[in-house]
Amino acid sequence: MRTLQRTLAIIKPDAVSKRAAGHIVSMILENGFNIIGVKMLHLTKEQAEGFYAVHAGKPFFHSLANFMSSGPCVVLALEKEGDAIPAWRKLMGATNPANAEEGTVRKRFAESIERNAVHGSDAEDTARWELSYFFAGYELAK
Ligand code: CMP
């Protein structure tokens, strides 16, 4: 039986502003993901804080919310057979680009641990919550 897993990806404002979004979308498609939803958004600081609420209280929280609301980002709903969540995290590379492997998005496009080009959900429950933060059910392709 085919089991499709979904995850949320964000192409962050640093990558959008350096015109890397198209390249990152190509990497996503070349690695076997289906894109079942996509939108370009310029988040408010409050919307960015809401998305990253799990990090409220961390020293980087306000800086992260400022950065994520500094320009447009592209949010994508991804689907892949079996393992979309770990597969997208592997393709992104380590959070800190200093530790990212060759061939990953962050190795190629990230500037720092904060301006790190992309986001991906880390587990099934967070993927469900993050997808619902940006997409209504009817906005996702069947
Ligand atoms: P992301 O995968 O979007 O999840 C949370 C984000 O917080 C992370 O990518 C980084 O952009 C940011 N982040 C995590 N740790 C730090 C840190 N130590 N300093 C600054 N930003 C961080």
PDB file of C-alpha atoms and ligand atoms in Angstrom:
ATOM      1  CA  MET A   1       0.000   0.000   0.000  1.00  0.00           C
ATOM      2  CA  ARG A   2       1.265   3.482  -0.846  1.00  0.00           C
ATOM      3  CA  THR A   3       1.579   5.794   2.149  1.00  0.00           C
ATOM      4  CA  LEU A   4       2.120   9.439   1.341  1.00  0.00           C
ATOM      5  CA  GLN A   5       3.593  11.662   4.040  1.00  0.00           C
ATOM      6  CA  ARG A   6       3.230  15.450   4.041  1.00  0.00           C
ATOM      7  CA  THR A   7       5.537  18.144   5.365  1.00  0.00           C
ATOM      8  CA  LEU A   8       5.758  21.921   5.352  1.00  0.00           C
ATOM      9  CA  ALA A   9       8.692  23.689   3.702  1.00  0.00           C
ATOM     10  CA  ILE A  10       9.459  27.413   3.850  1.00  0.00           C
ATOM     11  CA  ILE A  11      11.887  29.161   1.532  1.00  0.00           C
ATOM     12  CA  LYS A  12      12.937  31.954   3.891  1.00  0.00           C
ATOM     13  CA  PRO A  13      13.354  35.669   3.084  1.00  0.00           C
ATOM     14  CA  ASP A  14      17.164  35.419   2.691  1.00  0.00           C
ATOM     15  CA  ALA A  15      16.831  32.800  -0.070  1.00  0.00           C
ATOM     16  CA  VAL A  16      13.923  34.593  -1.785  1.00  0.00           C
ATOM     17  CA  SER A  17      15.818  37.910  -1.811  1.00  0.00           C
ATOM     18  CA  LYS A  18      18.857  36.311  -3.457  1.00  0.00           C
ATOM     19  CA  ARG A  19      16.560  34.837  -6.163  1.00  0.00           C
ATOM     20  CA  ALA A  20      17.256  31.250  -5.089  1.00  0.00           C
ATOM     21  CA  ALA A  21      13.614  30.155  -4.740  1.00  0.00           C
ATOM     22  CA  GLY A  22      13.390  28.683  -8.245  1.00  0.00           C
ATOM     23  CA  HIS A  23      16.556  26.683  -7.751  1.00  0.00           C
ATOM     24  CA  ILE A  24      15.327  25.347  -4.403  1.00  0.00           C
ATOM     25  CA  VAL A  25      11.973  24.356  -5.961  1.00  0.00           C
ATOM     26  CA  SER A  26      13.912  22.475  -8.680  1.00  0.00           C
ATOM     27  CA  MET A  27      15.910  20.623  -5.996  1.00  0.00           C
ATOM     28  CA  ILE A  28      12.633  19.688  -4.271  1.00  0.00           C
ATOM     29  CA  LEU A  29      11.104  18.332  -7.508  1.00  0.00           C
ATOM     30  CA  GLU A  30      14.292  16.561  -8.614  1.00  0.00           C
ATOM     31  CA  ASN A  31      14.315  14.739  -5.262  1.00  0.00           C
ATOM     32  CA  GLY A  32      10.912  13.189  -5.831  1.00  0.00           C
ATOM     33  CA  PHE A  33       8.601  15.421  -3.797  1.00  0.00           C
ATOM     34  CA  ASN A  34       5.201  16.464  -5.084  1.00  0.00           C
ATOM     35  CA  ILE A  35       4.306  20.090  -4.410  1.00  0.00           C
ATOM     36  CA  ILE A  36       0.647  20.012  -3.346  1.00  0.00           C
ATOM     37  CA  GLY A  37       0.383  23.636  -2.191  1.00  0.00           C
ATOM     38  CA  VAL A  38       2.410  26.810  -2.616  1.00  0.00           C
ATOM     39  CA  LYS A  39       2.048  30.487  -1.715  1.00  0.00           C
ATOM     40  CA  MET A  40       4.271  33.529  -1.436  1.00  0.00           C
ATOM     41  CA  LEU A  41       3.653  35.478   1.770  1.00  0.00           C
ATOM     42  CA  HIS A  42       5.160  38.468   3.509  1.00  0.00           C
ATOM     43  CA  LEU A  43       4.529  37.521   7.147  1.00  0.00           C
ATOM     44  CA  THR A  44       3.875  40.081   9.828  1.00  0.00           C
ATOM     45  CA  LYS A  45       6.062  39.842  12.921  1.00  0.00           C
ATOM     46  CA  GLU A  46       3.034  38.512  14.834  1.00  0.00           C
ATOM     47  CA  GLN A  47       2.435  35.787  12.221  1.00  0.00           C
ATOM     48  CA  ALA A  48       6.122  34.786  12.368  1.00  0.00           C
ATOM     49  CA  GLU A  49       5.997  34.685  16.190  1.00  0.00           C
ATOM     50  CA  GLY A  50       2.879  32.527  15.982  1.00  0.00           C
ATOM     51  CA  PHE A  51       4.536  30.080  13.634  1.00  0.00           C
ATOM     52  CA  TYR A  52       7.651  29.816  15.821  1.00  0.00           C
ATOM     53  CA  ALA A  53       5.748  29.936  19.162  1.00  0.00           C
ATOM     54  CA  VAL A  54       7.508  26.730  20.230  1.00  0.00           C
ATOM     55  CA  HIS A  55      10.725  28.810  20.397  1.00  0.00           C
ATOM     56  CA  ALA A  56       9.220  31.674  22.481  1.00  0.00           C
ATOM     57  CA  GLY A  57      11.629  32.413  25.316  1.00  0.00           C
ATOM     58  CA  LYS A  58      14.720  31.285  23.410  1.00  0.00           C
ATOM     59  CA  PRO A  59      17.372  34.003  23.029  1.00  0.00           C
ATOM     60  CA  PHE A  60      17.024  34.041  19.229  1.00  0.00           C
ATOM     61  CA  PHE A  61      13.183  34.229  19.168  1.00  0.00           C
ATOM     62  CA  HIS A  62      12.697  37.962  18.501  1.00  0.00           C
ATOM     63  CA  SER A  63      15.539  38.160  16.024  1.00  0.00           C
ATOM     64  CA  LEU A  64      14.121  35.109  14.204  1.00  0.00           C
ATOM     65  CA  ALA A  65      10.635  36.675  14.040  1.00  0.00           C
ATOM     66  CA  ASN A  66      12.128  39.945  12.748  1.00  0.00           C
ATOM     67  CA  PHE A  67      14.084  38.086  10.077  1.00  0.00           C
ATOM     68  CA  MET A  68      11.110  35.932   9.018  1.00  0.00           C
ATOM     69  CA  SER A  69       8.981  39.070   8.595  1.00  0.00           C
ATOM     70  CA  SER A  70      11.719  41.058   6.806  1.00  0.00           C
ATOM     71  CA  GLY A  71      10.566  40.100   3.293  1.00  0.00           C
ATOM     72  CA  PRO A  72       8.503  37.603   1.349  1.00  0.00           C
ATOM     73  CA  CYS A  73       8.892  33.886   1.831  1.00  0.00           C
ATOM     74  CA  VAL A  74       7.508  30.923  -0.112  1.00  0.00           C
ATOM     75  CA  VAL A  75       5.603  28.275   1.830  1.00  0.00           C
ATOM     76  CA  LEU A  76       5.163  24.858   0.255  1.00  0.00           C
ATOM     77  CA  ALA A  77       3.165  21.788   1.181  1.00  0.00           C
ATOM     78  CA  LEU A  78       5.220  18.764   0.127  1.00  0.00           C
ATOM     79  CA  GLU A  79       4.191  15.159  -0.250  1.00  0.00           C
ATOM     80  CA  LYS A  80       6.355  12.115  -0.822  1.00  0.00           C
ATOM     81  CA  GLU A  81       5.878   8.393  -0.616  1.00  0.00           C
ATOM     82  CA  GLY A  82       6.852   7.117   2.829  1.00  0.00           C
ATOM     83  CA  ASP A  83       9.159   9.690   4.271  1.00  0.00           C
ATOM     84  CA  ALA A  84       8.588  13.330   3.256  1.00  0.00           C
ATOM     85  CA  ILE A  85       9.569  14.709   6.689  1.00  0.00           C
ATOM     86  CA  PRO A  86      13.035  13.127   7.072  1.00  0.00           C
ATOM     87  CA  ALA A  87      13.691  13.316   3.321  1.00  0.00           C
ATOM     88  CA  TRP A  88      13.125  17.100   3.254  1.00  0.00           C
ATOM     89  CA  ARG A  89      15.218  17.567   6.410  1.00  0.00           C
ATOM     90  CA  LYS A  90      18.050  15.599   4.768  1.00  0.00           C
ATOM     91  CA  LEU A  91      17.825  17.686   1.590  1.00  0.00           C
ATOM     92  CA  MET A  92      17.804  20.924   3.666  1.00  0.00           C
ATOM     93  CA  GLY A  93      20.987  19.995   5.553  1.00  0.00           C
ATOM     94  CA  ALA A  94      21.977  20.920   9.123  1.00  0.00           C
ATOM     95  CA  THR A  95      20.327  23.963  10.767  1.00  0.00           C
ATOM     96  CA  ASN A  96      23.745  25.599  11.072  1.00  0.00           C
ATOM     97  CA  PRO A  97      25.123  25.795   7.522  1.00  0.00           C
ATOM     98  CA  ALA A  98      28.638  25.379   8.928  1.00  0.00           C
ATOM     99  CA  ASN A  99      27.639  21.742   9.556  1.00  0.00           C
ATOM    100  CA  ALA A 100      25.615  21.204   6.349  1.00  0.00           C
ATOM    101  CA  GLU A 101      26.696  18.483   3.921  1.00  0.00           C
ATOM    102  CA  GLU A 102      27.602  19.062   0.280  1.00  0.00           C
ATOM    103  CA  GLY A 103      24.582  18.898  -2.005  1.00  0.00           C
ATOM    104  CA  THR A 104      22.149  20.248   0.594  1.00  0.00           C
ATOM    105  CA  VAL A 105      20.104  23.429   0.229  1.00  0.00           C
ATOM    106  CA  ARG A 106      21.675  25.040   3.292  1.00  0.00           C
ATOM    107  CA  LYS A 107      25.230  24.227   2.202  1.00  0.00           C
ATOM    108  CA  ARG A 108      24.509  26.042  -1.030  1.00  0.00           C
ATOM    109  CA  PHE A 109      22.300  28.951   0.041  1.00  0.00           C
ATOM    110  CA  ALA A 110      22.332  29.494   3.838  1.00  0.00           C
ATOM    111  CA  GLU A 111      24.317  32.368   5.332  1.00  0.00           C
ATOM    112  CA  SER A 112      24.086  31.664   9.082  1.00  0.00           C
ATOM    113  CA  ILE A 113      22.165  29.644  11.658  1.00  0.00           C
ATOM    114  CA  GLU A 114      19.369  32.255  11.497  1.00  0.00           C
ATOM    115  CA  ARG A 115      19.466  33.175   7.784  1.00  0.00           C
ATOM    116  CA  ASN A 116      19.467  29.505   6.863  1.00  0.00           C
ATOM    117  CA  ALA A 117      17.436  29.571   3.626  1.00  0.00           C
ATOM    118  CA  VAL A 118      14.770  26.969   4.414  1.00  0.00           C
ATOM    119  CA  HIS A 119      12.573  25.441   7.099  1.00  0.00           C
ATOM    120  CA  GLY A 120      11.108  21.962   7.397  1.00  0.00           C
ATOM    121  CA  SER A 121       8.771  20.286   9.879  1.00  0.00           C
ATOM    122  CA  ASP A 122      10.514  17.962  12.324  1.00  0.00           C
ATOM    123  CA  ALA A 123       7.806  15.357  13.073  1.00  0.00           C
ATOM    124  CA  GLU A 124       4.339  14.208  11.944  1.00  0.00           C
ATOM    125  CA  ASP A 125       2.409  16.172  14.578  1.00  0.00           C
ATOM    126  CA  THR A 126       4.351  19.380  13.918  1.00  0.00           C
ATOM    127  CA  ALA A 127       3.940  18.872  10.147  1.00  0.00           C
ATOM    128  CA  ARG A 128       0.155  18.670  10.570  1.00  0.00           C
ATOM    129  CA  TRP A 129       0.120  21.816  12.735  1.00  0.00           C
ATOM    130  CA  GLU A 130       2.501  23.759  10.457  1.00  0.00           C
ATOM    131  CA  LEU A 131       0.568  22.800   7.287  1.00  0.00           C
ATOM    132  CA  SER A 132      -2.669  23.966   8.905  1.00  0.00           C
ATOM    133  CA  TYR A 133      -0.995  27.269   9.908  1.00  0.00           C
ATOM    134  CA  PHE A 134      -0.619  28.211   6.238  1.00  0.00           C
ATOM    135  CA  PHE A 135      -3.064  26.068   4.241  1.00  0.00           C
ATOM    136  CA  ALA A 136      -6.761  25.246   4.448  1.00  0.00           C
ATOM    137  CA  GLY A 137      -7.541  21.661   3.434  1.00  0.00           C
ATOM    138  CA  TYR A 138      -9.177  22.755   0.163  1.00  0.00           C
ATOM    139  CA  GLU A 139      -5.956  24.536  -0.887  1.00  0.00           C
ATOM    140  CA  LEU A 140      -3.974  21.278  -1.077  1.00  0.00           C
ATOM    141  CA  ALA A 141      -4.016  19.308  -4.330  1.00  0.00           C
ATOM    142  CA  LYS A 142      -5.383  15.773  -4.094  1.00  0.00           C
TER     143      LYS A 142
HETATM  144  P1  CMP B   1      14.204  26.404  11.426  1.00  0.00           P
HETATM  145  O1  CMP B   1      14.462  25.054  10.894  1.00  0.00           O
HETATM  146  O2  CMP B   1      13.285  27.292  10.702  1.00  0.00           O
HETATM  147  O3  CMP B   1      13.677  26.271  12.948  1.00  0.00           O
HETATM  148  C1  CMP B   1      13.879  27.263  13.921  1.00  0.00           C
HETATM  149  C2  CMP B   1      14.820  28.329  13.449  1.00  0.00           C
HETATM  150  O4  CMP B   1      15.412  29.082  14.474  1.00  0.00           O
HETATM  151  C3  CMP B   1      16.010  27.698  12.737  1.00  0.00           C
HETATM  152  O5  CMP B   1      15.612  27.158  11.524  1.00  0.00           O
HETATM  153  C4  CMP B   1      16.957  28.859  12.667  1.00  0.00           C
HETATM  154  O6  CMP B   1      16.633  29.738  11.605  1.00  0.00           O
HETATM  155  C5  CMP B   1      16.661  29.528  13.997  1.00  0.00           C
HETATM  156  N1  CMP B   1      17.671  29.172  14.996  1.00  0.00           N
HETATM  157  C6  CMP B   1      17.844  27.986  15.592  1.00  0.00           C
HETATM  158  N2  CMP B   1      18.861  28.056  16.473  1.00  0.00           N
HETATM  159  C7  CMP B   1      19.316  29.316  16.415  1.00  0.00           C
HETATM  160  C8  CMP B   1      20.346  30.008  17.081  1.00  0.00           C
HETATM  161  N3  CMP B   1      21.122  29.389  18.001  1.00  0.00           N
HETATM  162  N4  CMP B   1      20.552  31.284  16.783  1.00  0.00           N
HETATM  163  C9  CMP B   1      19.756  31.904  15.870  1.00  0.00           C
HETATM  164  N5  CMP B   1      18.747  31.302  15.206  1.00  0.00           N
HETATM  165  C10 CMP B   1      18.542  30.020  15.471  1.00  0.00           C
END
